[in-house]
mmCIF file of C-alpha atoms in Angstrom:
data_model
loop_
_atom_site.group_PDB
_atom_site.id
_atom_site.type_symbol
_atom_site.label_atom_id
_atom_site.label_comp_id
_atom_site.label_asym_id
_atom_site.label_seq_id
_atom_site.Cartn_x
_atom_site.Cartn_y
_atom_site.Cartn_z
ATOM 1 C CA UNK N 1 0.002 0.260 0.234
ATOM 2 C CA UNK N 2 1.380 3.410 -0.819
ATOM 3 C CA UNK N 3 1.045 6.491 1.519
ATOM 4 C CA UNK N 4 3.885 8.656 -0.363
ATOM 5 C CA UNK N 5 3.784 12.118 0.720
ATOM 6 C CA UNK N 6 1.258 14.181 -1.244
ATOM 7 C CA UNK N 7 3.765 17.179 -1.422
ATOM 8 C CA UNK N 8 6.211 15.744 -3.749
ATOM 9 C CA UNK N 9 6.605 18.165 -6.467
ATOM 10 C CA UNK N 10 9.325 16.444 -8.457
ATOM 11 C CA UNK N 11 6.576 14.493 -10.523
ATOM 12 C CA UNK N 12 4.181 16.045 -12.789
ATOM 13 C CA UNK N 13 0.554 16.390 -11.480
ATOM 14 C CA UNK N 14 -1.956 13.910 -12.927
ATOM 15 C CA UNK N 15 -5.644 14.384 -12.012
ATOM 16 C CA UNK N 16 -7.676 11.216 -11.049
ATOM 17 C CA UNK N 17 -11.349 11.025 -11.060
ATOM 18 C CA UNK N 18 -14.179 8.815 -9.372
ATOM 19 C CA UNK N 19 -17.611 7.613 -10.762
ATOM 20 C CA UNK N 20 -20.620 9.071 -8.739
ATOM 21 C CA UNK N 21 -24.096 7.292 -8.584
ATOM 22 C CA UNK N 22 -25.114 9.147 -11.700
ATOM 23 C CA UNK N 23 -21.984 7.739 -13.801
ATOM 24 C CA UNK N 24 -20.537 11.317 -13.997
ATOM 25 C CA UNK N 25 -16.825 11.635 -12.990
ATOM 26 C CA UNK N 26 -15.669 13.594 -10.116
ATOM 27 C CA UNK N 27 -12.310 14.914 -9.399
ATOM 28 C CA UNK N 28 -10.459 13.801 -6.456
ATOM 29 C CA UNK N 29 -8.613 16.543 -4.544
ATOM 30 C CA UNK N 30 -5.079 17.774 -5.488
ATOM 31 C CA UNK N 31 -3.725 15.643 -2.518
ATOM 32 C CA UNK N 32 -5.558 12.617 -3.160
ATOM 33 C CA UNK N 33 -4.667 12.616 -6.741
ATOM 34 C CA UNK N 34 -1.032 12.896 -5.882
ATOM 35 C CA UNK N 35 -1.257 9.764 -3.564
ATOM 36 C CA UNK N 36 -3.194 7.629 -6.273
ATOM 37 C CA UNK N 37 -0.650 8.609 -8.724
ATOM 38 C CA UNK N 38 2.278 7.654 -6.738
ATOM 39 C CA UNK N 39 0.370 4.154 -6.041
ATOM 40 C CA UNK N 40 -0.417 3.836 -9.781
ATOM 41 C CA UNK N 41 3.432 4.236 -10.618
ATOM 42 C CA UNK N 42 4.039 1.177 -8.223
ATOM 43 C CA UNK N 43 0.951 -0.658 -9.220
ATOM 44 C CA UNK N 44 0.013 -0.676 -5.857
ATOM 45 C CA UNK N 45 -3.019 0.364 -3.690
ATOM 46 C CA UNK N 46 -3.478 4.194 -2.253
ATOM 47 C CA UNK N 47 -4.879 4.783 1.245
ATOM 48 C CA UNK N 48 -6.531 8.119 0.915
ATOM 49 C CA UNK N 49 -8.467 10.203 3.509
ATOM 50 C CA UNK N 50 -11.971 11.911 1.932
ATOM 51 C CA UNK N 51 -13.211 14.932 2.667
ATOM 52 C CA UNK N 52 -15.484 13.459 5.417
ATOM 53 C CA UNK N 53 -12.659 11.996 7.090
ATOM 54 C CA UNK N 54 -13.587 8.516 5.640
ATOM 55 C CA UNK N 55 -10.533 6.402 4.552
ATOM 56 C CA UNK N 56 -11.003 4.757 1.260
ATOM 57 C CA UNK N 57 -8.519 2.569 -0.781
ATOM 58 C CA UNK N 58 -7.790 3.202 -4.609
ATOM 59 C CA UNK N 59 -6.628 0.007 -6.349
ATOM 60 C CA UNK N 60 -4.968 1.294 -9.210
ATOM 61 C CA UNK N 61 -4.693 -2.001 -11.052
ATOM 62 C CA UNK N 62 -8.463 -2.761 -10.763
ATOM 63 C CA UNK N 63 -9.236 1.095 -11.147
ATOM 64 C CA UNK N 64 -11.554 0.962 -8.237
ATOM 65 C CA UNK N 65 -12.032 3.026 -5.008
ATOM 66 C CA UNK N 66 -13.085 0.794 -2.067
ATOM 67 C CA UNK N 67 -14.872 2.507 0.816
ATOM 68 C CA UNK N 68 -12.768 0.843 4.031
ATOM 69 C CA UNK N 69 -16.030 0.614 6.198
ATOM 70 C CA UNK N 70 -18.701 -0.516 3.827
ATOM 71 C CA UNK N 71 -16.476 -2.261 1.068
ATOM 72 C CA UNK N 72 -18.838 -0.214 -1.498
ATOM 73 C CA UNK N 73 -16.642 0.365 -4.846
ATOM 74 C CA UNK N 74 -16.740 2.851 -7.539
ATOM 75 C CA UNK N 75 -15.039 3.125 -10.809
ATOM 76 C CA UNK N 76 -11.920 5.469 -10.993
ATOM 77 C CA UNK N 77 -9.890 6.743 -13.958
ATOM 78 C CA UNK N 78 -6.779 8.692 -14.667
ATOM 79 C CA UNK N 79 -6.548 11.804 -16.599
ATOM 80 C CA UNK N 80 -9.270 13.754 -18.431
ATOM 81 C CA UNK N 81 -12.643 13.751 -17.057
#
């Protein structure tokens, strides 16, 4: 699991998005996108803290966001919305 410091400015910024209940893609925060991108580069899983202090995992090989408490999954994607 990757928990790299989100302030690593050596790498270019890549946006990450999650799919909501209406099948629209919403952008992760800048910090969350950096954490997810670090995990993606290592073919790993990112542990990310959401806005509401709920933890979730992003599996960058399955391209899924997983709620730690409920195990509910959502699709994620990298790049343009």
